[in-house]
C-alpha positions as semicolon CSV with decimal commas, in nm:
position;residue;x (nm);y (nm);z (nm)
1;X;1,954;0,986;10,913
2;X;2,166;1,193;10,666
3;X;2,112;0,914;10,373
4;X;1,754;0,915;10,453
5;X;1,747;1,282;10,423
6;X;1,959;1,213;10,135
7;X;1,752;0,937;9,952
8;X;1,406;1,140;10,009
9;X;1,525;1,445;9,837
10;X;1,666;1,246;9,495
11;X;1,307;1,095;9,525
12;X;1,167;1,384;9,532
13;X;1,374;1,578;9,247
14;X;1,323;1,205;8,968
15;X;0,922;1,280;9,057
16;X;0,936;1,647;8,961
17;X;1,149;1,574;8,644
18;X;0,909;1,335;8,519
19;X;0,649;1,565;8,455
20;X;0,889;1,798;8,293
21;X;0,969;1,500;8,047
22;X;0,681;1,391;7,947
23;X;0,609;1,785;7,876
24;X;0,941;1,780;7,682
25;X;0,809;1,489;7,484
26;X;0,467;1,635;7,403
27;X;0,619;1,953;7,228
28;X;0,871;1,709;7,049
29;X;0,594;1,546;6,883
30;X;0,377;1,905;6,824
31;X;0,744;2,012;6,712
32;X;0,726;1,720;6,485
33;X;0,485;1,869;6,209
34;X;0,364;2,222;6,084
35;X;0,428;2,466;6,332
36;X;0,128;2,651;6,477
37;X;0,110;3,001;6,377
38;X;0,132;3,261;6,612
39;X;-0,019;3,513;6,443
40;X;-0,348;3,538;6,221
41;X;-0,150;3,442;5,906
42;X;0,175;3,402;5,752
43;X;0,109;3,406;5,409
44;X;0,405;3,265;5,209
45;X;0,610;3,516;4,920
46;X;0,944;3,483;4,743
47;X;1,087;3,786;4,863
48;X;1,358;3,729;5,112
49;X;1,288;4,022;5,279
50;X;1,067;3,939;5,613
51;X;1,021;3,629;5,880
52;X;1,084;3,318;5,802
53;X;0,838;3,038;5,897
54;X;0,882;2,683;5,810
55;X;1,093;2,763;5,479
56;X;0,858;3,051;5,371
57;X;0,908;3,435;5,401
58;X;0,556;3,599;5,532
59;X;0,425;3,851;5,360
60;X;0,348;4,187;5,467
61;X;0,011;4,145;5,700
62;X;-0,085;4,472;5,523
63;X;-0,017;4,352;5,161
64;X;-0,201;4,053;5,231
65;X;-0,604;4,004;5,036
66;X;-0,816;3,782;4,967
67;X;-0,637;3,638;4,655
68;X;-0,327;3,481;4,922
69;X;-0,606;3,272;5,050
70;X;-0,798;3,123;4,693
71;X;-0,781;2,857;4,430
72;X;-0,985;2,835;4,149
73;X;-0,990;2,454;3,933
74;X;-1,074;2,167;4,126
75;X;-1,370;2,136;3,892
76;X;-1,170;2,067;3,611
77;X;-1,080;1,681;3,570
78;X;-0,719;1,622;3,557
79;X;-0,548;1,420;3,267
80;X;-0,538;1,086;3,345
81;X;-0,376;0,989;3,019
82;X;-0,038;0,870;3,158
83;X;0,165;0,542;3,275
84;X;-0,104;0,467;3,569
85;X;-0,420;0,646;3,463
86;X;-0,427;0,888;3,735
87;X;-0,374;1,282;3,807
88;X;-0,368;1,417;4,124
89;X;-0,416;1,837;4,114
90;X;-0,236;1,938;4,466
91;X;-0,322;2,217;4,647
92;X;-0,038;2,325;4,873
93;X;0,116;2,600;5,008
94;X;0,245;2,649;4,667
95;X;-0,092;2,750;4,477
96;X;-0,263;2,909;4,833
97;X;0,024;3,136;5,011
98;X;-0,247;3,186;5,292
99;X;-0,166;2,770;5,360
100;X;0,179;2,865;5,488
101;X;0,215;2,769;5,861
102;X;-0,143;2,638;5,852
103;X;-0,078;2,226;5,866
104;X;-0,346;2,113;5,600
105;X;-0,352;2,127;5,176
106;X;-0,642;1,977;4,970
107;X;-0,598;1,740;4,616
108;X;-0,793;1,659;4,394
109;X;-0,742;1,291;4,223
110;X;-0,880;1,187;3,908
111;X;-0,884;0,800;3,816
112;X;-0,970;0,622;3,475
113;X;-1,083;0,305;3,431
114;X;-0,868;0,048;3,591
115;X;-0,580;0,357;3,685
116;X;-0,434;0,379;3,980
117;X;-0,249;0,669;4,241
118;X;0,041;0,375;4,299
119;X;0,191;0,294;4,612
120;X;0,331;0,620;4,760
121;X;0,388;0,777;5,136
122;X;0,340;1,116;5,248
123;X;0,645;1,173;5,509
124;X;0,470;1,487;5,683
125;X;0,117;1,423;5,638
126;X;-0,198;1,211;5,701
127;X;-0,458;1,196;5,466
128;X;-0,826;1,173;5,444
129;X;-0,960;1,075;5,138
130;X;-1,300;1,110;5,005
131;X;-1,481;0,962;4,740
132;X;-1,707;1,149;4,488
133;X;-1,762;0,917;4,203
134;X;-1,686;0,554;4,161
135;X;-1,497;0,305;4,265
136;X;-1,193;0,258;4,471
137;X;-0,978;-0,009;4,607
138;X;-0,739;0,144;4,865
139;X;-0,500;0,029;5,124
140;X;-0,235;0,139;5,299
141;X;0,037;-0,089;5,496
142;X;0,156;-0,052;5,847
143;X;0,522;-0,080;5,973
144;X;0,783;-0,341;5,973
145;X;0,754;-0,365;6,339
146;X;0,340;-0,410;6,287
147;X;0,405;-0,715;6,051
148;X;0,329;-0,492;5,769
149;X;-0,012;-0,571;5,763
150;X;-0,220;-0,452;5,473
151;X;-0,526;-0,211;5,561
152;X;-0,732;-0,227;5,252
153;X;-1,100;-0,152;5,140
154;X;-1,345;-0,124;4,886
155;X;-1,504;0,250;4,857
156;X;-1,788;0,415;4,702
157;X;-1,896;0,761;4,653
158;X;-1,982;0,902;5,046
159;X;-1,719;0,628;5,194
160;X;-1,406;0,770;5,358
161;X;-1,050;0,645;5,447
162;X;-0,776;0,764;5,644
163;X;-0,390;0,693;5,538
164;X;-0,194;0,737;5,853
165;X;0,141;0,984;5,812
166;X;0,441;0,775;5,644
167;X;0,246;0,508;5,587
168;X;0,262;0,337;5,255
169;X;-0,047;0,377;5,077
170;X;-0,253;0,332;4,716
171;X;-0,598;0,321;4,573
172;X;-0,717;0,203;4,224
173;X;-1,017;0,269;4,032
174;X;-1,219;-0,117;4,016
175;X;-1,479;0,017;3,801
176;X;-1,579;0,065;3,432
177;X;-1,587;0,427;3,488
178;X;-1,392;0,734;3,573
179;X;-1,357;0,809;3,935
180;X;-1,299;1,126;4,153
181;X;-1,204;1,148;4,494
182;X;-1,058;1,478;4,754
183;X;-0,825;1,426;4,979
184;X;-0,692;1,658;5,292
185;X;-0,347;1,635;5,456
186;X;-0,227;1,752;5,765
187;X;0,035;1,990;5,600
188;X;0,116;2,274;5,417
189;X;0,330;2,060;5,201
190;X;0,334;1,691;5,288
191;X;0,540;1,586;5,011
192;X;0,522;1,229;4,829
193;X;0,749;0,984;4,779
194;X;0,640;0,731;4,462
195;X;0,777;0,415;4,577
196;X;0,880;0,302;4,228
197;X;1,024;0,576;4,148
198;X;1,199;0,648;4,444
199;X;1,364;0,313;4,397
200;X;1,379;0,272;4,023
201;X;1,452;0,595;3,927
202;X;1,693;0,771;4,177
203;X;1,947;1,006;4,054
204;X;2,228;0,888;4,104
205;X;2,103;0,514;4,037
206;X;2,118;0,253;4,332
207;X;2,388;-0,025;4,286
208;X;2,125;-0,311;4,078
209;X;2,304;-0,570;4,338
210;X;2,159;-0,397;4,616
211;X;1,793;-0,373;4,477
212;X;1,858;-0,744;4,308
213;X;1,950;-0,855;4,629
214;X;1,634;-0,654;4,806
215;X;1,374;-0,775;4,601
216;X;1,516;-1,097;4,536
217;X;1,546;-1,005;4,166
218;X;1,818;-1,130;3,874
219;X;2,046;-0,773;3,836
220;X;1,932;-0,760;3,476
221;X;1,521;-0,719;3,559
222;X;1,616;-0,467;3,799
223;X;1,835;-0,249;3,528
224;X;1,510;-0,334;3,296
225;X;1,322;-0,155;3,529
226;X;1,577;0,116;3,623
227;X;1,588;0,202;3,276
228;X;1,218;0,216;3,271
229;X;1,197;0,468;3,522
230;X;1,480;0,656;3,400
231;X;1,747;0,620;3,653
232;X;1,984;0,469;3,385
């Protein structure tokens, strides 16, 4: 009787605790990303006098105006004369201090003719990506452990495409003319990591043998490309 008494009660203690982790696990993942505010704003300054939230000092709520929450520019084309014939004009928590603690930030991406926004990932953001003006091929790639399986498609102006968070992900302009698209990410600051350059042109360099051996490469076409990329 004692072991029964016994037996019921650890039953009933591994049901309660469930709940509780799945709970636990739910505020990992909201944990994961931007942190809700919990307040009206936390608008981001320099000055290390204040709170800190999510690496930014807030501002005085009473010093705070209408300028902490405004950009003025996306209007203006970017410069798309460069290596890949692309310029992407970010809007962050860096130009808009009123962004801090608010989980999204706008760009602006301007393509020419055949350029191209190269493979890249966004490690704490998803984006949605609009068209405005002509063409795009885009993709992005899903995980080793999905087969890395290429999500691609052809867009026009009016078509839009989401790029999960961390996923690898590109577009390039298919047409004879300029393009523009806007894209939204689900972070103040969701960073971006240029595959090429992440690999090519580290600081400190990576050991050629490794990346010769990665991409199944001779050592000497992957110091070619180091050098091209500046990491040697």
């Amino acid at each position: 009787m004692h072991n029964k008494f016994r037996a019921s009660i650890i039953m009933m203690v591994s049901q309660s605790l469930i709940p509780i982790a799945i709970i636990s696990l739910v505020i990992s993942f909201a944990n994961a990303y931007d942190p809700s505010p919990l307040q009206d704003f936390c608008v981001a300054i320099d000055d290390l006098k204040g709170v800190s939230v999510n690496g930014k000092f807030c501002k005085d709520p009473k010093r705070v105006d209408a300028k902490d929450f405004f950009f003025s520019g996306l209007n203006v084309p970017g410069n798309t004369d460069n290596q890949v014939g692309s310029n992407v004009t970010t809007v962050n928590v860096d130009q808009i201090p009123g962004l801090n603690t608010m989980g999204i930030s706008l760009v602006r991406i301007d393509y020419a003719p055949h350029g191209q926004n190269p493979p890249h990932t966004h490690p704490r953001g998803t984006e949605i990506l609009v068209v405005v003006k002509g063409t795009l091929y885009v993709g992005f790639v899903s995980s080793n452990q999905d087969n890395n399986r290429l999500f691609a498609k052809v867009l026009h102006p009016g078509d839009v495409f989401v790029f999960p968070i961390g996923m690898i992900h590109f577009q390039i302009n298919i047409g004879k003319i300029p393009a523009v698209a806007f894209a939204g990410l689900s972070s103040q600051n969701a960073g971006v990591i240029t595959i090429a350059n992440a690999v090519f042109g580290s600081n400190p360099p990576i050991y050629p043998e490794l990346l010769a051996r990665a991409f199944q490469l001779d050592a000497s076409v992957v110091k070619e490309l180091q050098a091209k990329f500046g990491s040697i």
